[in-house]
């Protein structure tokens, strides 16, 4: 199974990237093929005209991302909370898509430097699937006090911030994601989906 982890943070060397790399390692340890997209590195232009006009510089950035999204059967999206909202880099990414992520499951992972992280989960689940047809699974993960956890790959049992619990919960969420990926592949292969006639939600 192929998966793609998306670090939905436009900052360099972010805590979100640290968490995204942990998920990439955990997925690899499960024997799955995994890719990491860092939206800080990608720097997709905000002007969608550049995509529509097939601007060469923009296509140089977009095409490898498009290929990774198309090849993946499931996604992990790691999103920070900025001013109570998701980082705009993720919404910019989905604006570029045209069915690459449709009817594929995604696990949302909220990251907060303090005790937040829930609002981006609600925001993305509520507004990012209408035309993309991404299937955000009900299970999600909230990683709070992120600077104090996920600093090593192995669980830190003595961490008062729940590092071991959060990693166990994350591994459980990945197992759920894998099963959604198997189930939704059957849907995509069924011939029922008609993205050409009905590309957008209502």
mmCIF file of C-alpha atoms in Angstrom:
data_model
loop_
_atom_site.group_PDB
_atom_site.id
_atom_site.type_symbol
_atom_site.label_atom_id
_atom_site.label_comp_id
_atom_site.label_asym_id
_atom_site.label_seq_id
_atom_site.Cartn_x
_atom_site.Cartn_y
_atom_site.Cartn_z
ATOM 1 C CA UNK A 1 0.000 0.000 0.000
ATOM 2 C CA UNK A 2 1.232 3.494 -0.841
ATOM 3 C CA UNK A 3 0.613 6.413 1.499
ATOM 4 C CA UNK A 4 1.557 10.072 1.463
ATOM 5 C CA UNK A 5 2.174 12.153 4.575
ATOM 6 C CA UNK A 6 1.483 15.863 4.073
ATOM 7 C CA UNK A 7 3.112 18.393 6.387
ATOM 8 C CA UNK A 8 0.590 21.229 6.069
ATOM 9 C CA UNK A 9 2.821 23.915 7.529
ATOM 10 C CA UNK A 10 4.527 26.643 5.518
ATOM 11 C CA UNK A 11 7.223 27.244 8.151
ATOM 12 C CA UNK A 12 10.743 25.873 7.884
ATOM 13 C CA UNK A 13 11.713 23.066 10.309
ATOM 14 C CA UNK A 14 8.324 23.210 12.011
ATOM 15 C CA UNK A 15 7.083 21.028 14.858
ATOM 16 C CA UNK A 16 4.518 19.751 12.352
ATOM 17 C CA UNK A 17 7.362 18.465 10.188
ATOM 18 C CA UNK A 18 8.831 16.666 13.189
ATOM 19 C CA UNK A 19 5.495 14.900 13.712
ATOM 20 C CA UNK A 20 5.090 14.219 9.981
ATOM 21 C CA UNK A 21 8.503 12.532 9.916
ATOM 22 C CA UNK A 22 7.470 10.347 12.867
ATOM 23 C CA UNK A 23 4.354 9.228 10.977
ATOM 24 C CA UNK A 24 6.454 8.533 7.889
ATOM 25 C CA UNK A 25 8.721 6.314 9.987
ATOM 26 C CA UNK A 26 5.799 4.521 11.640
ATOM 27 C CA UNK A 27 4.162 3.821 8.273
ATOM 28 C CA UNK A 28 7.452 2.541 6.892
ATOM 29 C CA UNK A 29 7.830 0.251 9.904
ATOM 30 C CA UNK A 30 4.409 -1.195 9.078
ATOM 31 C CA UNK A 31 5.813 -2.293 5.728
ATOM 32 C CA UNK A 32 3.951 0.311 3.682
ATOM 33 C CA UNK A 33 5.433 2.523 0.967
ATOM 34 C CA UNK A 34 5.397 6.132 2.150
ATOM 35 C CA UNK A 35 6.108 9.563 0.720
ATOM 36 C CA UNK A 36 6.436 12.904 2.531
ATOM 37 C CA UNK A 37 5.276 16.229 1.102
ATOM 38 C CA UNK A 38 6.538 19.257 3.036
ATOM 39 C CA UNK A 39 4.469 22.272 1.986
ATOM 40 C CA UNK A 40 7.200 24.624 3.208
ATOM 41 C CA UNK A 41 9.614 23.137 0.690
ATOM 42 C CA UNK A 42 7.015 22.950 -2.075
ATOM 43 C CA UNK A 43 5.948 26.608 -1.912
ATOM 44 C CA UNK A 44 3.057 26.209 -4.362
ATOM 45 C CA UNK A 45 2.136 29.641 -5.745
ATOM 46 C CA UNK A 46 -1.114 31.124 -4.491
ATOM 47 C CA UNK A 47 -2.033 32.319 -7.983
ATOM 48 C CA UNK A 48 -3.980 29.448 -9.539
ATOM 49 C CA UNK A 49 -3.700 31.209 -12.898
ATOM 50 C CA UNK A 50 -0.152 29.854 -12.988
ATOM 51 C CA UNK A 51 -1.530 26.313 -12.787
ATOM 52 C CA UNK A 52 -4.238 26.914 -15.371
ATOM 53 C CA UNK A 53 -1.750 28.569 -17.732
ATOM 54 C CA UNK A 54 0.712 25.703 -17.137
ATOM 55 C CA UNK A 55 3.452 28.085 -16.088
ATOM 56 C CA UNK A 56 6.672 26.004 -16.395
ATOM 57 C CA UNK A 57 8.034 26.967 -12.962
ATOM 58 C CA UNK A 58 4.721 26.150 -11.302
ATOM 59 C CA UNK A 59 4.390 22.825 -13.115
ATOM 60 C CA UNK A 60 7.923 21.917 -12.021
ATOM 61 C CA UNK A 61 6.712 22.224 -8.416
ATOM 62 C CA UNK A 62 3.236 20.783 -8.898
ATOM 63 C CA UNK A 63 3.857 17.725 -11.080
ATOM 64 C CA UNK A 64 5.871 15.697 -8.506
ATOM 65 C CA UNK A 65 3.254 16.521 -5.849
ATOM 66 C CA UNK A 66 0.447 15.540 -8.215
ATOM 67 C CA UNK A 67 2.199 12.241 -8.966
ATOM 68 C CA UNK A 68 2.613 11.483 -5.250
ATOM 69 C CA UNK A 69 -1.034 12.311 -4.509
ATOM 70 C CA UNK A 70 -2.235 10.229 -7.444
ATOM 71 C CA UNK A 71 -0.138 7.190 -6.515
ATOM 72 C CA UNK A 72 -1.169 7.240 -2.848
ATOM 73 C CA UNK A 73 -4.056 5.135 -1.579
ATOM 74 C CA UNK A 74 -4.309 7.070 1.700
ATOM 75 C CA UNK A 75 -2.990 10.213 3.361
ATOM 76 C CA UNK A 76 -1.893 11.537 6.715
ATOM 77 C CA UNK A 77 -2.320 15.314 6.966
ATOM 78 C CA UNK A 78 -0.406 16.980 9.806
ATOM 79 C CA UNK A 79 -1.813 20.442 10.421
ATOM 80 C CA UNK A 80 -0.766 23.086 12.942
ATOM 81 C CA UNK A 81 -3.139 25.566 14.533
ATOM 82 C CA UNK A 82 -2.455 29.181 13.576
ATOM 83 C CA UNK A 83 -4.715 31.743 15.276
ATOM 84 C CA UNK A 84 -7.303 29.016 15.810
ATOM 85 C CA UNK A 85 -7.230 27.967 12.144
ATOM 86 C CA UNK A 86 -5.523 25.521 9.806
ATOM 87 C CA UNK A 87 -2.460 26.716 7.949
ATOM 88 C CA UNK A 88 -3.571 28.091 4.542
ATOM 89 C CA UNK A 89 -0.943 25.995 2.743
ATOM 90 C CA UNK A 90 -3.203 22.929 2.903
ATOM 91 C CA UNK A 91 -6.187 24.704 1.379
ATOM 92 C CA UNK A 92 -3.871 26.022 -1.324
ATOM 93 C CA UNK A 93 -2.767 22.455 -2.019
ATOM 94 C CA UNK A 94 -6.305 21.121 -2.396
ATOM 95 C CA UNK A 95 -7.128 24.032 -4.719
ATOM 96 C CA UNK A 96 -4.569 22.533 -7.100
ATOM 97 C CA UNK A 97 -6.095 19.064 -7.063
ATOM 98 C CA UNK A 98 -8.518 17.664 -9.614
ATOM 99 C CA UNK A 99 -9.534 14.226 -8.444
ATOM 100 C CA UNK A 100 -6.092 12.968 -7.386
ATOM 101 C CA UNK A 101 -7.284 12.504 -3.790
ATOM 102 C CA UNK A 102 -10.909 11.630 -4.535
ATOM 103 C CA UNK A 103 -12.459 8.769 -2.585
ATOM 104 C CA UNK A 104 -9.251 8.065 -0.712
ATOM 105 C CA UNK A 105 -9.054 8.178 3.090
ATOM 106 C CA UNK A 106 -7.089 10.744 5.061
ATOM 107 C CA UNK A 107 -6.107 10.796 8.731
ATOM 108 C CA UNK A 108 -5.922 14.284 10.215
ATOM 109 C CA UNK A 109 -3.300 15.016 12.864
ATOM 110 C CA UNK A 110 -3.687 18.312 14.723
ATOM 111 C CA UNK A 111 -0.585 19.912 16.241
ATOM 112 C CA UNK A 112 -0.540 22.585 18.935
ATOM 113 C CA UNK A 113 2.224 24.222 20.957
ATOM 114 C CA UNK A 114 -0.223 24.491 23.864
ATOM 115 C CA UNK A 115 -3.635 22.878 24.497
ATOM 116 C CA UNK A 116 -5.329 23.637 21.173
ATOM 117 C CA UNK A 117 -5.297 21.785 17.864
ATOM 118 C CA UNK A 118 -8.960 20.838 17.508
ATOM 119 C CA UNK A 119 -10.200 23.763 15.413
ATOM 120 C CA UNK A 120 -8.098 22.972 12.304
ATOM 121 C CA UNK A 121 -9.436 19.404 12.407
ATOM 122 C CA UNK A 122 -13.014 20.704 12.372
ATOM 123 C CA UNK A 123 -12.198 23.323 9.745
ATOM 124 C CA UNK A 124 -10.581 20.888 7.330
ATOM 125 C CA UNK A 125 -13.203 18.168 7.834
ATOM 126 C CA UNK A 126 -15.932 20.735 7.297
ATOM 127 C CA UNK A 127 -14.616 22.518 4.229
ATOM 128 C CA UNK A 128 -11.917 20.584 2.358
ATOM 129 C CA UNK A 129 -13.859 17.613 0.993
ATOM 130 C CA UNK A 130 -16.758 19.077 -1.028
ATOM 131 C CA UNK A 131 -15.063 19.187 -4.437
ATOM 132 C CA UNK A 132 -11.957 17.155 -3.667
ATOM 133 C CA UNK A 133 -14.011 14.165 -2.422
ATOM 134 C CA UNK A 134 -11.285 13.365 0.105
ATOM 135 C CA UNK A 135 -12.625 10.996 2.755
ATOM 136 C CA UNK A 136 -11.427 12.236 6.155
ATOM 137 C CA UNK A 137 -11.849 9.301 8.501
ATOM 138 C CA UNK A 138 -13.657 9.820 11.838
ATOM 139 C CA UNK A 139 -10.522 8.886 13.770
ATOM 140 C CA UNK A 140 -8.050 11.739 14.215
ATOM 141 C CA UNK A 141 -5.085 12.540 16.463
ATOM 142 C CA UNK A 142 -4.435 15.664 18.545
ATOM 143 C CA UNK A 143 -0.845 16.309 19.604
ATOM 144 C CA UNK A 144 -0.706 19.058 22.199
ATOM 145 C CA UNK A 145 2.382 20.530 23.875
ATOM 146 C CA UNK A 146 4.108 19.316 20.729
ATOM 147 C CA UNK A 147 7.544 20.677 21.642
ATOM 148 C CA UNK A 148 7.663 18.177 24.522
ATOM 149 C CA UNK A 149 6.615 15.042 22.618
ATOM 150 C CA UNK A 150 7.572 13.151 19.438
ATOM 151 C CA UNK A 151 11.215 14.157 19.894
ATOM 152 C CA UNK A 152 12.354 10.530 19.618
ATOM 153 C CA UNK A 153 10.915 7.728 17.530
ATOM 154 C CA UNK A 154 10.473 5.289 20.417
ATOM 155 C CA UNK A 155 7.849 6.053 23.105
ATOM 156 C CA UNK A 156 9.097 7.976 26.134
ATOM 157 C CA UNK A 157 7.258 6.135 28.891
ATOM 158 C CA UNK A 158 8.100 8.629 31.629
ATOM 159 C CA UNK A 159 6.873 11.686 29.734
ATOM 160 C CA UNK A 160 4.208 13.495 31.741
ATOM 161 C CA UNK A 161 2.920 14.902 28.447
ATOM 162 C CA UNK A 162 1.744 11.465 27.307
ATOM 163 C CA UNK A 163 4.324 10.761 24.618
ATOM 164 C CA UNK A 164 3.852 6.986 24.859
ATOM 165 C CA UNK A 165 0.051 7.241 24.809
ATOM 166 C CA UNK A 166 0.057 9.620 21.841
ATOM 167 C CA UNK A 167 2.295 7.318 19.834
ATOM 168 C CA UNK A 168 0.182 4.273 20.681
ATOM 169 C CA UNK A 169 -2.956 6.192 19.714
ATOM 170 C CA UNK A 170 -1.289 7.302 16.470
ATOM 171 C CA UNK A 171 -0.363 3.714 15.590
ATOM 172 C CA UNK A 172 -3.960 2.667 16.248
ATOM 173 C CA UNK A 173 -5.216 5.479 13.984
ATOM 174 C CA UNK A 174 -2.863 4.300 11.229
ATOM 175 C CA UNK A 175 -4.280 0.769 11.453
ATOM 176 C CA UNK A 176 -7.773 2.225 11.029
ATOM 177 C CA UNK A 177 -6.542 4.281 8.064
ATOM 178 C CA UNK A 178 -5.102 1.177 6.352
ATOM 179 C CA UNK A 179 -8.461 -0.590 6.586
ATOM 180 C CA UNK A 180 -10.263 2.438 5.152
ATOM 181 C CA UNK A 181 -7.768 2.417 2.283
ATOM 182 C CA UNK A 182 -8.573 -1.220 1.510
ATOM 183 C CA UNK A 183 -12.316 -0.568 1.630
ATOM 184 C CA UNK A 184 -12.256 2.580 -0.499
ATOM 185 C CA UNK A 185 -10.130 0.928 -3.162
ATOM 186 C CA UNK A 186 -13.092 -1.349 -3.744
ATOM 187 C CA UNK A 187 -15.320 1.692 -4.192
ATOM 188 C CA UNK A 188 -12.942 3.328 -6.672
ATOM 189 C CA UNK A 189 -12.629 0.061 -8.622
ATOM 190 C CA UNK A 190 -16.396 -0.537 -8.699
ATOM 191 C CA UNK A 191 -17.094 1.708 -11.696
ATOM 192 C CA UNK A 192 -19.695 3.664 -9.731
ATOM 193 C CA UNK A 193 -17.577 6.814 -9.437
ATOM 194 C CA UNK A 194 -18.170 9.217 -12.341
ATOM 195 C CA UNK A 195 -15.804 12.107 -11.693
ATOM 196 C CA UNK A 196 -16.086 13.310 -15.285
ATOM 197 C CA UNK A 197 -19.840 13.927 -15.073
ATOM 198 C CA UNK A 198 -19.953 14.908 -11.400
ATOM 199 C CA UNK A 199 -16.574 16.484 -10.557
ATOM 200 C CA UNK A 200 -17.939 18.726 -7.781
ATOM 201 C CA UNK A 201 -20.030 18.233 -4.686
ATOM 202 C CA UNK A 202 -23.377 19.921 -4.144
#
